CSV table of C-alpha atoms and ligand atoms in Angstrom, one decimal:
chain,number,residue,atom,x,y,z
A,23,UNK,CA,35.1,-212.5,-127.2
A,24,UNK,CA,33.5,-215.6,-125.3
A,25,UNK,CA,29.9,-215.4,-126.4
A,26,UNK,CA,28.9,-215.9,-122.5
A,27,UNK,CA,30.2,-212.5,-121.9
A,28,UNK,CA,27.9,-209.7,-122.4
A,29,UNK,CA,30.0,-207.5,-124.8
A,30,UNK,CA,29.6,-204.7,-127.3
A,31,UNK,CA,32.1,-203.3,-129.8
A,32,UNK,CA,31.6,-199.8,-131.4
A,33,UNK,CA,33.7,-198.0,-133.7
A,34,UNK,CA,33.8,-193.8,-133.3
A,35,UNK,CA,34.9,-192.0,-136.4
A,36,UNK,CA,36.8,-189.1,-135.3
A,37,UNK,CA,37.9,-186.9,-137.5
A,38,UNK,CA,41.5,-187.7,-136.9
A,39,UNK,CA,40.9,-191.3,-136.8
A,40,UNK,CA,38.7,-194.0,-136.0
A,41,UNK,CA,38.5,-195.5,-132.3
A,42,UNK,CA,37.0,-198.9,-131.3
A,43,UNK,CA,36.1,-199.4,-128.5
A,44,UNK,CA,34.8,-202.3,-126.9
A,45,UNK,CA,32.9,-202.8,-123.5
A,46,UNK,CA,32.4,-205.8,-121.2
A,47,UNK,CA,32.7,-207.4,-118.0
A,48,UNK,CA,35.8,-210.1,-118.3
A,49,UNK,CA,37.1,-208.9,-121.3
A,50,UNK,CA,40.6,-208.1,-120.7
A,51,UNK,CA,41.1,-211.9,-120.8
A,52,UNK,CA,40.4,-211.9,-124.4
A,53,UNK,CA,42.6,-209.2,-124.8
A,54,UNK,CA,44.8,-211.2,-127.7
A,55,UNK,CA,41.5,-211.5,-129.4
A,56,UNK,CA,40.4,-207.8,-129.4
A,57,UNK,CA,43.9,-206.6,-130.7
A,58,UNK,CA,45.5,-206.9,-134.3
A,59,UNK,CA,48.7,-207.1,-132.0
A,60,UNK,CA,51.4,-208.6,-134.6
A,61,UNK,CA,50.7,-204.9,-137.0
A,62,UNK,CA,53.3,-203.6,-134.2
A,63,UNK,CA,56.7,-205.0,-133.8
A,64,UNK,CA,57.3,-203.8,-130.0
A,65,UNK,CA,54.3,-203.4,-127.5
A,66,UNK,CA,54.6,-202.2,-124.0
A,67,UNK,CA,52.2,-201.8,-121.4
A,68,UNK,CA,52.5,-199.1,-119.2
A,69,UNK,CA,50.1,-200.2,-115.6
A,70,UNK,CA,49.1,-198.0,-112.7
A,71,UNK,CA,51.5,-199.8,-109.8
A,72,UNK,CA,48.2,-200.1,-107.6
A,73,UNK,CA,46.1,-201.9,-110.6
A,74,UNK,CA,48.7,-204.5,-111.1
A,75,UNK,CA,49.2,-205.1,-107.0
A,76,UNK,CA,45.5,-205.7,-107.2
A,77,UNK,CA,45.1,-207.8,-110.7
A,78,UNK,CA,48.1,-209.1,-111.6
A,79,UNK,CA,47.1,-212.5,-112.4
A,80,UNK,CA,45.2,-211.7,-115.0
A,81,UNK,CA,47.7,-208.6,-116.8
A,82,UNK,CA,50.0,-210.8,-116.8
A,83,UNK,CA,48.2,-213.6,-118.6
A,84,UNK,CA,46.9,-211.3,-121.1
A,85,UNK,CA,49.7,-209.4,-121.8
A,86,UNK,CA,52.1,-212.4,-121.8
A,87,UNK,CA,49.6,-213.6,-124.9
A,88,UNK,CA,50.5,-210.6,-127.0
A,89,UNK,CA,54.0,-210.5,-126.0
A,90,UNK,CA,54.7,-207.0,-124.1
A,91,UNK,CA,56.5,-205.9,-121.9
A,92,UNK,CA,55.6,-204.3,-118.8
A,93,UNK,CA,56.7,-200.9,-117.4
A,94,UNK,CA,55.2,-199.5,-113.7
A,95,UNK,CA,53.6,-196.5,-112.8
A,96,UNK,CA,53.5,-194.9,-109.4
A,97,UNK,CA,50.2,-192.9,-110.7
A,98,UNK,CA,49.8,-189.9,-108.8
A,99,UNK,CA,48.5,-186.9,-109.9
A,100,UNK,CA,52.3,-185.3,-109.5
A,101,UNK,CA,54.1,-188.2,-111.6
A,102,UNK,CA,51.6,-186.9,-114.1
A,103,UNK,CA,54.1,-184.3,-115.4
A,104,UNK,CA,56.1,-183.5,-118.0
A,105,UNK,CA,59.2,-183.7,-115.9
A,106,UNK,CA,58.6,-187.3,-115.2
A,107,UNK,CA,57.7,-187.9,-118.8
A,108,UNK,CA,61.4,-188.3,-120.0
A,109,UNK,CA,62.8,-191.0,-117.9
A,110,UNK,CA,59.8,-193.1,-119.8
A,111,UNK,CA,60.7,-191.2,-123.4
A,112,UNK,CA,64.1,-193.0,-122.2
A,113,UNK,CA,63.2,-195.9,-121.2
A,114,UNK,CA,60.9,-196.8,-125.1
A,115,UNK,CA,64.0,-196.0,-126.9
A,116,UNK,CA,66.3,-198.3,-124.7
A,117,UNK,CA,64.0,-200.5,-125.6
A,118,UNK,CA,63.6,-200.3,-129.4
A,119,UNK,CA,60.4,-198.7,-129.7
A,120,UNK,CA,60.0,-196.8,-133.2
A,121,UNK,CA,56.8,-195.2,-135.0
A,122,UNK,CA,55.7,-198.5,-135.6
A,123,UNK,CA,55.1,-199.7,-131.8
A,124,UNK,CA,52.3,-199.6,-129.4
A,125,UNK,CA,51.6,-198.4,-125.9
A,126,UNK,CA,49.0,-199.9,-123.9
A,127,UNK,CA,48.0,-197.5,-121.0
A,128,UNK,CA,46.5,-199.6,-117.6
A,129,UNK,CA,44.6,-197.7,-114.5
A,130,UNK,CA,42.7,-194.7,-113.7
A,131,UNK,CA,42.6,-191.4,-116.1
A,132,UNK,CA,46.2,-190.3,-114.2
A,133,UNK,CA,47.3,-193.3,-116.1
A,134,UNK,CA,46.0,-193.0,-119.4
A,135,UNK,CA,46.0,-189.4,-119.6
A,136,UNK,CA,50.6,-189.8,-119.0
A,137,UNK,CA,50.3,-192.6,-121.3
A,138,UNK,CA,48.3,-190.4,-124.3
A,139,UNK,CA,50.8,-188.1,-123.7
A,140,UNK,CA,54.1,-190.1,-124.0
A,141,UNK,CA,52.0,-191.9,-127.1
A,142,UNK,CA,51.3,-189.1,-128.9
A,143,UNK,CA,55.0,-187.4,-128.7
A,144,UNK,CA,57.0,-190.1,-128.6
A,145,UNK,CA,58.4,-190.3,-132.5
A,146,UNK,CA,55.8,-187.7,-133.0
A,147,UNK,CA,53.1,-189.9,-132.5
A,148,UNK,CA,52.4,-193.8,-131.7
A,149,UNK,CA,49.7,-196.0,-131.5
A,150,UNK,CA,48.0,-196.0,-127.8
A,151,UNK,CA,45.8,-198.5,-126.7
A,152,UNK,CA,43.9,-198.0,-123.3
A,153,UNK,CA,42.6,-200.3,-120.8
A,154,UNK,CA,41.0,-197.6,-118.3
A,155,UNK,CA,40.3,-199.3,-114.4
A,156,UNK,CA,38.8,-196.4,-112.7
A,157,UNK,CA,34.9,-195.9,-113.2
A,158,UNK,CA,36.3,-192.2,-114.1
A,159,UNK,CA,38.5,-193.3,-116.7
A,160,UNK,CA,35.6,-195.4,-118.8
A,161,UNK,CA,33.2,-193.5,-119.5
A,162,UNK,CA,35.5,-189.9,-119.3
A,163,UNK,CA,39.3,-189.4,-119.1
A,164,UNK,CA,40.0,-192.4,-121.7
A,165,UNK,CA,37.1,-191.2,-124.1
A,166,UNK,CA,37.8,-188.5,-126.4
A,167,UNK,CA,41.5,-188.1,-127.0
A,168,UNK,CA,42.4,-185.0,-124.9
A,169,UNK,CA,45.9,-186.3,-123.5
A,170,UNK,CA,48.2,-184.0,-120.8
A,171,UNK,CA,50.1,-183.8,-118.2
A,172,UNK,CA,50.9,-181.1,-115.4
A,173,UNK,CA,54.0,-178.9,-115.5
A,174,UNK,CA,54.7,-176.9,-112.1
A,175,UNK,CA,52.6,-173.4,-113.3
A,176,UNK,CA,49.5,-175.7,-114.1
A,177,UNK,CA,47.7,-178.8,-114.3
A,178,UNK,CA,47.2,-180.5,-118.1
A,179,UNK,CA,48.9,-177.5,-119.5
A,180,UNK,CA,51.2,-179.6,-122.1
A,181,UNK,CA,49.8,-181.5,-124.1
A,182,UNK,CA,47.8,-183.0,-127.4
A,183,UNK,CA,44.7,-184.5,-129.3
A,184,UNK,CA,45.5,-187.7,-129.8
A,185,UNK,CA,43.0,-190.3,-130.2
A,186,UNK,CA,43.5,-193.8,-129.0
A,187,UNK,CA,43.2,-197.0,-131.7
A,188,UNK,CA,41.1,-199.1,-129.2
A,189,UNK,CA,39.9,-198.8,-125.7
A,190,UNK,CA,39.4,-202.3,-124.0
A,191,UNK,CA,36.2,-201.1,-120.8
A,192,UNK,CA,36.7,-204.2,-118.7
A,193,UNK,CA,34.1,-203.4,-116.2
A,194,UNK,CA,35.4,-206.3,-113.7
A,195,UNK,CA,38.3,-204.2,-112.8
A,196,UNK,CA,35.4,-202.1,-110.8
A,197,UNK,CA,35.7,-204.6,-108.3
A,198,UNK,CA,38.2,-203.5,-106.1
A,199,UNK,CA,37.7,-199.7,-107.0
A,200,UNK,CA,37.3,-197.7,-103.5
A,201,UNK,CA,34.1,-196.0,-103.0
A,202,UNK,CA,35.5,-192.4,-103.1
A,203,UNK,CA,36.6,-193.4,-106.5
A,204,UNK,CA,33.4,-194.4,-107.9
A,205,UNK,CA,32.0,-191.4,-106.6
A,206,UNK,CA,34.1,-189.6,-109.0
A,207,UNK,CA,32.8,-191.4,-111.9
A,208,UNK,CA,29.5,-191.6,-111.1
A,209,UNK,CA,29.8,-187.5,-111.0
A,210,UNK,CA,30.8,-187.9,-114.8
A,211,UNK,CA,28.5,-190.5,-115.8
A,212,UNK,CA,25.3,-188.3,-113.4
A,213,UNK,CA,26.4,-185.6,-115.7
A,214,UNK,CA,26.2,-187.1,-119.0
A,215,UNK,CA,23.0,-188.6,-117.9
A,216,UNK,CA,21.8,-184.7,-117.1
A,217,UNK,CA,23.2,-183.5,-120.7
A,218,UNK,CA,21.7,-185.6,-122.9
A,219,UNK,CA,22.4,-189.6,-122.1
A,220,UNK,CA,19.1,-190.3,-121.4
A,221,UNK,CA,19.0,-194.3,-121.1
A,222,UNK,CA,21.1,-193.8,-118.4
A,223,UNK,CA,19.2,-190.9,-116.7
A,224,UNK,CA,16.6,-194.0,-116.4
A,225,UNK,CA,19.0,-196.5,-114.9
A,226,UNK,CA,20.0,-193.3,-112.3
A,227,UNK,CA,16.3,-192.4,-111.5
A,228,UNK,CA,15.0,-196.1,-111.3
A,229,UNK,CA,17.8,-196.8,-109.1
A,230,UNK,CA,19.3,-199.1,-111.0
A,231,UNK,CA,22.9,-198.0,-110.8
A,232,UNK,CA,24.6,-197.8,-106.8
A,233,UNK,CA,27.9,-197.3,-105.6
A,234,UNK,CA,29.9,-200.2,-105.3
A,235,UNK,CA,27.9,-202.7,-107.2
A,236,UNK,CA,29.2,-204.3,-110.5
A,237,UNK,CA,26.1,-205.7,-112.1
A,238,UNK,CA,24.3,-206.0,-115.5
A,239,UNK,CA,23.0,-201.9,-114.9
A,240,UNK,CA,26.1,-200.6,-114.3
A,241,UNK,CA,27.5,-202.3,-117.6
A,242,UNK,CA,24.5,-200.7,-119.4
A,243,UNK,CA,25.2,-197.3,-118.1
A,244,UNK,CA,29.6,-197.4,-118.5
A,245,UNK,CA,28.3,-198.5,-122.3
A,246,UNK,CA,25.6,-195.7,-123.1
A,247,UNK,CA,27.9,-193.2,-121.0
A,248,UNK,CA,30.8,-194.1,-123.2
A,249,UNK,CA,28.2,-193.8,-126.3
A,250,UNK,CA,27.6,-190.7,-125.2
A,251,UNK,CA,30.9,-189.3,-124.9
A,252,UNK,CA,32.3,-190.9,-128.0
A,253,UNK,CA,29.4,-189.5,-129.9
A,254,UNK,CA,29.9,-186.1,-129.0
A,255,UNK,CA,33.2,-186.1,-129.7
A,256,UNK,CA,32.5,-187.4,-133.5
A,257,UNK,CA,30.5,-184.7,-133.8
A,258,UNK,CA,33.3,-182.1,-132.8
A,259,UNK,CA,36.1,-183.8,-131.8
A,260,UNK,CA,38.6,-180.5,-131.4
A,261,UNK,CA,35.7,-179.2,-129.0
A,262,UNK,CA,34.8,-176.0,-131.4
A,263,UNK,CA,31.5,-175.9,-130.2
A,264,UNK,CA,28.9,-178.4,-129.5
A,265,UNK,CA,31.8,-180.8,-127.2
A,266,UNK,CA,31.9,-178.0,-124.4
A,267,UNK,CA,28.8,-179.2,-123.3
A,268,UNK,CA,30.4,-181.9,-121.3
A,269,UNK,CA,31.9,-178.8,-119.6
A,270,UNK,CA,28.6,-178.5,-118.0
A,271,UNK,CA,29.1,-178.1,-114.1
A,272,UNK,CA,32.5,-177.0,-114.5
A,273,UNK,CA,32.7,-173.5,-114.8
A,274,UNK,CA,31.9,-173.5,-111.1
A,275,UNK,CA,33.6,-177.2,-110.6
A,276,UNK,CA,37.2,-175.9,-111.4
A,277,UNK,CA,36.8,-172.8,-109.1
A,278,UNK,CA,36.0,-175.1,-106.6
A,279,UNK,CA,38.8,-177.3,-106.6
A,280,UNK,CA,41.1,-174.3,-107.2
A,281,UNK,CA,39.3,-172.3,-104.0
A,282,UNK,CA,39.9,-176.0,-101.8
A,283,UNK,CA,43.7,-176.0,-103.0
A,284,UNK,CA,42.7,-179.6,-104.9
A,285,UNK,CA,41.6,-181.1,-101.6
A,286,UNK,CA,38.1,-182.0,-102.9
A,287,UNK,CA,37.8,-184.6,-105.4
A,288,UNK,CA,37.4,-183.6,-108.9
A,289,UNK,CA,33.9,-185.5,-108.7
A,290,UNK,CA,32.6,-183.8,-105.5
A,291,UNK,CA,33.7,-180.4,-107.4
A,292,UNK,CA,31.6,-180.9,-110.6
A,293,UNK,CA,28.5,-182.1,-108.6
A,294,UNK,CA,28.6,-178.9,-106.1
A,295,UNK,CA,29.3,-177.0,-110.2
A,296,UNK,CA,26.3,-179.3,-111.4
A,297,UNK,CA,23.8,-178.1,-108.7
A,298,UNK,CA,25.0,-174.4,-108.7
A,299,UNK,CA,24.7,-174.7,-112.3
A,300,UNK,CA,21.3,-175.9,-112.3
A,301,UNK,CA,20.0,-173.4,-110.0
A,302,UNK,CA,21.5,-170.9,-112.2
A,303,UNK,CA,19.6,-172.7,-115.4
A,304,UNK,CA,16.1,-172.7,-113.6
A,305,UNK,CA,16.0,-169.5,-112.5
A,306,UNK,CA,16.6,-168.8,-116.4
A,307,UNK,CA,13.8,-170.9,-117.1
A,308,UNK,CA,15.0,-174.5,-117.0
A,309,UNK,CA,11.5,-176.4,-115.5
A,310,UNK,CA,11.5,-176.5,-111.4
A,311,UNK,CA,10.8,-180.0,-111.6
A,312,UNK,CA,14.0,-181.0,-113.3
A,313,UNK,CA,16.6,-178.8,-111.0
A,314,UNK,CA,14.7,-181.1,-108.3
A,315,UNK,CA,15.4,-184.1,-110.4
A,316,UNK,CA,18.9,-183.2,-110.4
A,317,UNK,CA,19.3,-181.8,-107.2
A,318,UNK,CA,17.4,-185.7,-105.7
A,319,UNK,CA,20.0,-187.6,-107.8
A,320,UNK,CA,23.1,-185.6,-106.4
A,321,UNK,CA,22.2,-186.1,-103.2
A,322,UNK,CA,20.6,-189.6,-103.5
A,323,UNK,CA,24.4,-190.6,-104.8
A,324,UNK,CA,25.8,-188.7,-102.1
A,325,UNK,CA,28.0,-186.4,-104.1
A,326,UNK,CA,27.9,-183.4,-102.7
A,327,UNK,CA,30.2,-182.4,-100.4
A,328,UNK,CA,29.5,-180.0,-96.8
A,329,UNK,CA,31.9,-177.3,-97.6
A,330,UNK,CA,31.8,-173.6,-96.9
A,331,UNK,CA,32.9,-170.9,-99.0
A,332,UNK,CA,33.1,-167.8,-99.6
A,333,UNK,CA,31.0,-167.1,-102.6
A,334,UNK,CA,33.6,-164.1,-104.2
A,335,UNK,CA,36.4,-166.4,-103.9
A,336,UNK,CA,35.0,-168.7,-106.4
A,337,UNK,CA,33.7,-165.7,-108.8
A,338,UNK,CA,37.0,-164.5,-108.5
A,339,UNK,CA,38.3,-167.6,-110.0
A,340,UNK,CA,35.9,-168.7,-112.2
A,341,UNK,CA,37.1,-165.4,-114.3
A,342,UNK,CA,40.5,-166.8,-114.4
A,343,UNK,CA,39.4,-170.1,-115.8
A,344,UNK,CA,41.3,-171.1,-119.0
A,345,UNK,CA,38.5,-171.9,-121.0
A,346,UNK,CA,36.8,-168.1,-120.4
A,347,UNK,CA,37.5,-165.9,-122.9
A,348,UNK,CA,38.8,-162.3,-121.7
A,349,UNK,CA,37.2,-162.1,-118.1
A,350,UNK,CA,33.7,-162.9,-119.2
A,351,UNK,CA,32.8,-166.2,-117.5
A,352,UNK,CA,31.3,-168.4,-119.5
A,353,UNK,CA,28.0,-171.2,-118.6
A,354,UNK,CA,27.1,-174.7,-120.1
A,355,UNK,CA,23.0,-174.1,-118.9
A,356,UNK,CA,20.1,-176.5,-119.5
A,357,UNK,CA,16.9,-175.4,-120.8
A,358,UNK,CA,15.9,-178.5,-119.6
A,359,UNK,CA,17.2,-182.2,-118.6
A,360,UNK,CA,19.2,-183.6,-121.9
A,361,UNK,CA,18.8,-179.8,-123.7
A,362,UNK,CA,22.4,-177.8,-123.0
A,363,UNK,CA,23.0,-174.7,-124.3
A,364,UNK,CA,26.6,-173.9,-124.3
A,365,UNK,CA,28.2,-169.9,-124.3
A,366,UNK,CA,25.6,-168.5,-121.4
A,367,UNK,CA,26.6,-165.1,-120.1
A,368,UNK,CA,24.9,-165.2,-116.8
A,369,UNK,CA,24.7,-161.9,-114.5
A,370,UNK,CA,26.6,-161.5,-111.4
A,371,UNK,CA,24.1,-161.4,-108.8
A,372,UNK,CA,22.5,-164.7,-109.4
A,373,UNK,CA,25.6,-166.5,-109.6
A,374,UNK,CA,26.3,-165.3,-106.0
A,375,UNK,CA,22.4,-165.9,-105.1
A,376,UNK,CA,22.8,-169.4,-106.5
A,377,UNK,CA,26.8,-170.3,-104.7
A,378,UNK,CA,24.3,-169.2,-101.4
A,379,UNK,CA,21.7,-171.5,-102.3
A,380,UNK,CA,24.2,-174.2,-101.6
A,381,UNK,CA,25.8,-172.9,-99.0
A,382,UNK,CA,22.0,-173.0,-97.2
A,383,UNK,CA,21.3,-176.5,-99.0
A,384,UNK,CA,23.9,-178.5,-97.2
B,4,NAD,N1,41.8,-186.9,-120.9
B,4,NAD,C1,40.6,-186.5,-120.5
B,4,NAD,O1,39.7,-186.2,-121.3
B,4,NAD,C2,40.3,-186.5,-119.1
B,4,NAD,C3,39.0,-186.4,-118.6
B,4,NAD,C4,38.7,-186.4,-117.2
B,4,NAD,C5,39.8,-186.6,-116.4
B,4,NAD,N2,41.1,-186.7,-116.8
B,4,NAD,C6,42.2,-186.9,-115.9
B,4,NAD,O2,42.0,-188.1,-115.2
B,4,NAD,C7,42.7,-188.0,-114.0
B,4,NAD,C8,41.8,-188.6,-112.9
B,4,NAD,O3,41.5,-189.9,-113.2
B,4,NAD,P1,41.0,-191.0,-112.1
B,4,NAD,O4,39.9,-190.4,-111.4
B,4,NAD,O5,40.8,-192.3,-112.8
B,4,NAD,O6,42.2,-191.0,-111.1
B,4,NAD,P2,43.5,-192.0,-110.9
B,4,NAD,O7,44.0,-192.4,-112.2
B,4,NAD,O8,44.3,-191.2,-110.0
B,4,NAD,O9,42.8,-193.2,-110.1
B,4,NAD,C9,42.3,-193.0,-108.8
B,4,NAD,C10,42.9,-194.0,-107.8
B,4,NAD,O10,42.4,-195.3,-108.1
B,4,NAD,C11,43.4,-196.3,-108.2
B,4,NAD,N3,42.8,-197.3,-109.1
B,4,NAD,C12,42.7,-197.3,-110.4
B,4,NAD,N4,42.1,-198.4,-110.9
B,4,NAD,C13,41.8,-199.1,-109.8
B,4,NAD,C14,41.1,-200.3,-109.5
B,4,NAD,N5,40.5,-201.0,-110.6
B,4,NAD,N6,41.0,-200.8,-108.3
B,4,NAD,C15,41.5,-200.1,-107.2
B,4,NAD,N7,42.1,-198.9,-107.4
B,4,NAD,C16,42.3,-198.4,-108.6
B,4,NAD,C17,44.6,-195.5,-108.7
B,4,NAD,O11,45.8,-196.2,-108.4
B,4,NAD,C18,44.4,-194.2,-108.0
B,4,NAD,O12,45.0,-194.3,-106.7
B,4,NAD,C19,43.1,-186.6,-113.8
B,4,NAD,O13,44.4,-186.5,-113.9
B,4,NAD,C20,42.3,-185.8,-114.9
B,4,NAD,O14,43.0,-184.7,-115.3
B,4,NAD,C21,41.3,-186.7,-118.2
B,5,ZN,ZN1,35.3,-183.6,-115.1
């Protein structure tokens, strides 16, 4: 890469495999320089129809360089489905694909999430390379290697580990990313910050980091936020126990989105789950000072939403969440800012007492 680009490569050692990853602003254009791209004989990049509207110039160049071919994606949330998966199964054999070929996923985490998927069944697995454009997508949803998509009865019910070989985090793609959009990134990245990612805590608390602004901060916080992620995830990559903290302000999150029928943004979900979750964690001891510190950071990002609820609707569905076991719902809780415990049985009445604490907050 250019050494007038600010760049950084890391390598995660999964236990399935090793990812590198490198992170940058401008560095999609160096994109035949970051990939061994003749160790596959046919590559083919599959780009969010939006993303290649908006930066076409510059996917084309780079893709033209290494030779692939490009397939569209209308990336909604509903083409994210298994059903729409086989005209693309289709569409790599017509075109000679075989175990030894890559897919290069472009756009948000809708994108690389479908693209993981047809990767990693396609021949029973291929080599996946993703370029993620959506704040969301860098420093979460392209980190990791959890890939899905929806079937009618639920949403990522099908679906696999399957890690990608490199992840190119070109931050200038930020630039034409709507607002509601990084919102739901900087919900992700806030809660990393919360759990543990603490040079990016500082970037959040100094102010560093706002909405809408590509600079020199928000490269340092998609790169410790993806350091974060992808170090978790060495640790416990099949999320047996220590990678369910990134599941902190979701228990609540999920029942959210469910209770607003998906009309809420995943982001503005997790951050309401974030401050229940934290009002939940102080009142079991977590220091007052640091619920303020989160609560003054959630709303100095202005991601929490004005909603109303009713506070048994969203107990009723937190016990139906997937990832509780048997009807007992389950709590990521801090003892304090960057210290989660995962597992936390909480009792019933201060869950309600702490659903109304937002309901009187905003
Ligand atoms: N695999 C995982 O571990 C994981 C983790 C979190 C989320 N996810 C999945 O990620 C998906 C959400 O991802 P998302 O928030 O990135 O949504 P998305 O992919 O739908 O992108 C959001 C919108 O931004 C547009 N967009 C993308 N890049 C852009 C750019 N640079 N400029 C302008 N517009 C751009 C897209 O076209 C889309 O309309 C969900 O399906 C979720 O299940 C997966
Ligand atoms: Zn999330």
């Amino acid at each position: 890469v250019d050494s007038k680009i600010n760049s950084e490569t890391i390598v995660a050692h999964y236990s399935s495999k090793q990812s590198t990853i490198t992170i940058g602003h401008g560095i999609f254009n160096f994109l035949v320089r970051l990939l061994p791209y003749s160790k596959w004989d046919v590559i083919g990049a599959i780009i969010s129809d939006r993303v290649y509207l908006l930066h076409r110039q510059t996917i084309d160049d780079s893709l033209q360089e290494i030779n692939a071919c490009i397939k569209g994606y209308d990336d909604t949330e509903y083409n994210k489905s298994y059903a729409y998966a086989e005209s693309y199964f289709n569409y790599l054999l017509h075109n000679q694909f075989s175990r030894k070929s890559l897919l290069i996923g472009i756009g948000g985490g809708v994108t690389t999430d479908f693209t993981g998927y047809l990767a990693s069944s396609y021949m029973r697995g291929i080599d996946i390379v993703y370029v993620p454009t959506t704040l969301l997508a860098m420093v979460d949803a392209s980190i990791g290697g959890k890939v899905a998509v929806n079937i009618e009865a639920g949403k990522n019910i099908i679906g696999h580990f399957h890690q990608p070989d490199y992840i190119i985090v070109d931050t200038g793609f930020l630039t034409t990313l709507p607002v509601e959009e990084w919102k739901c990134g900087m919900s992700e990245a806030v809660k990393h910050a919360i759990i543990g990612d603490s040079s990016s805590l500082n970037l959040f608390l100094r102010r560093e980091v706002s909405i809408g602004n590509v600079n020199e901060s928000l490269y340092h916080c998609v790169k410790n936020s993806v350091h974060f992620k992808a170090n978790i995830v060495e640790q416990d990559e099949f999320e047996k126990n220590i990678r369910s903290i990134l599941n902190y302000g979701h228990t609540v999150g999920h029942a959210i989105e469910s209770v607003f029928h998906y009309t809420l943004s995943h982001g503005e979900a997790v951050a309401v789950g974030m401050l229940v979750e934290s009002y939940i964690s102080m009142k079991m001891g977590m220091p007052q000072e640091d619920f303020e510190m989160i609560k003054e950071l959630l709303l100095y990002y202005k991601l929490l939403p004005d909603i109303s609820f009713s506070t048994s609707d969203i107990i009723d569905h937190m016990q139906y969440d997937k990832k509780n076991i048997k009807g007992t719902i389950l709590f990521v809780l801090l003892e304090k800012v960057g210290k989660p415990v995962i597992g936390q049985e909480v009792p019933g009445t201060l869950i309600t007492e702490a659903l109304n604490y937002y309901l009187t907050m905003v």
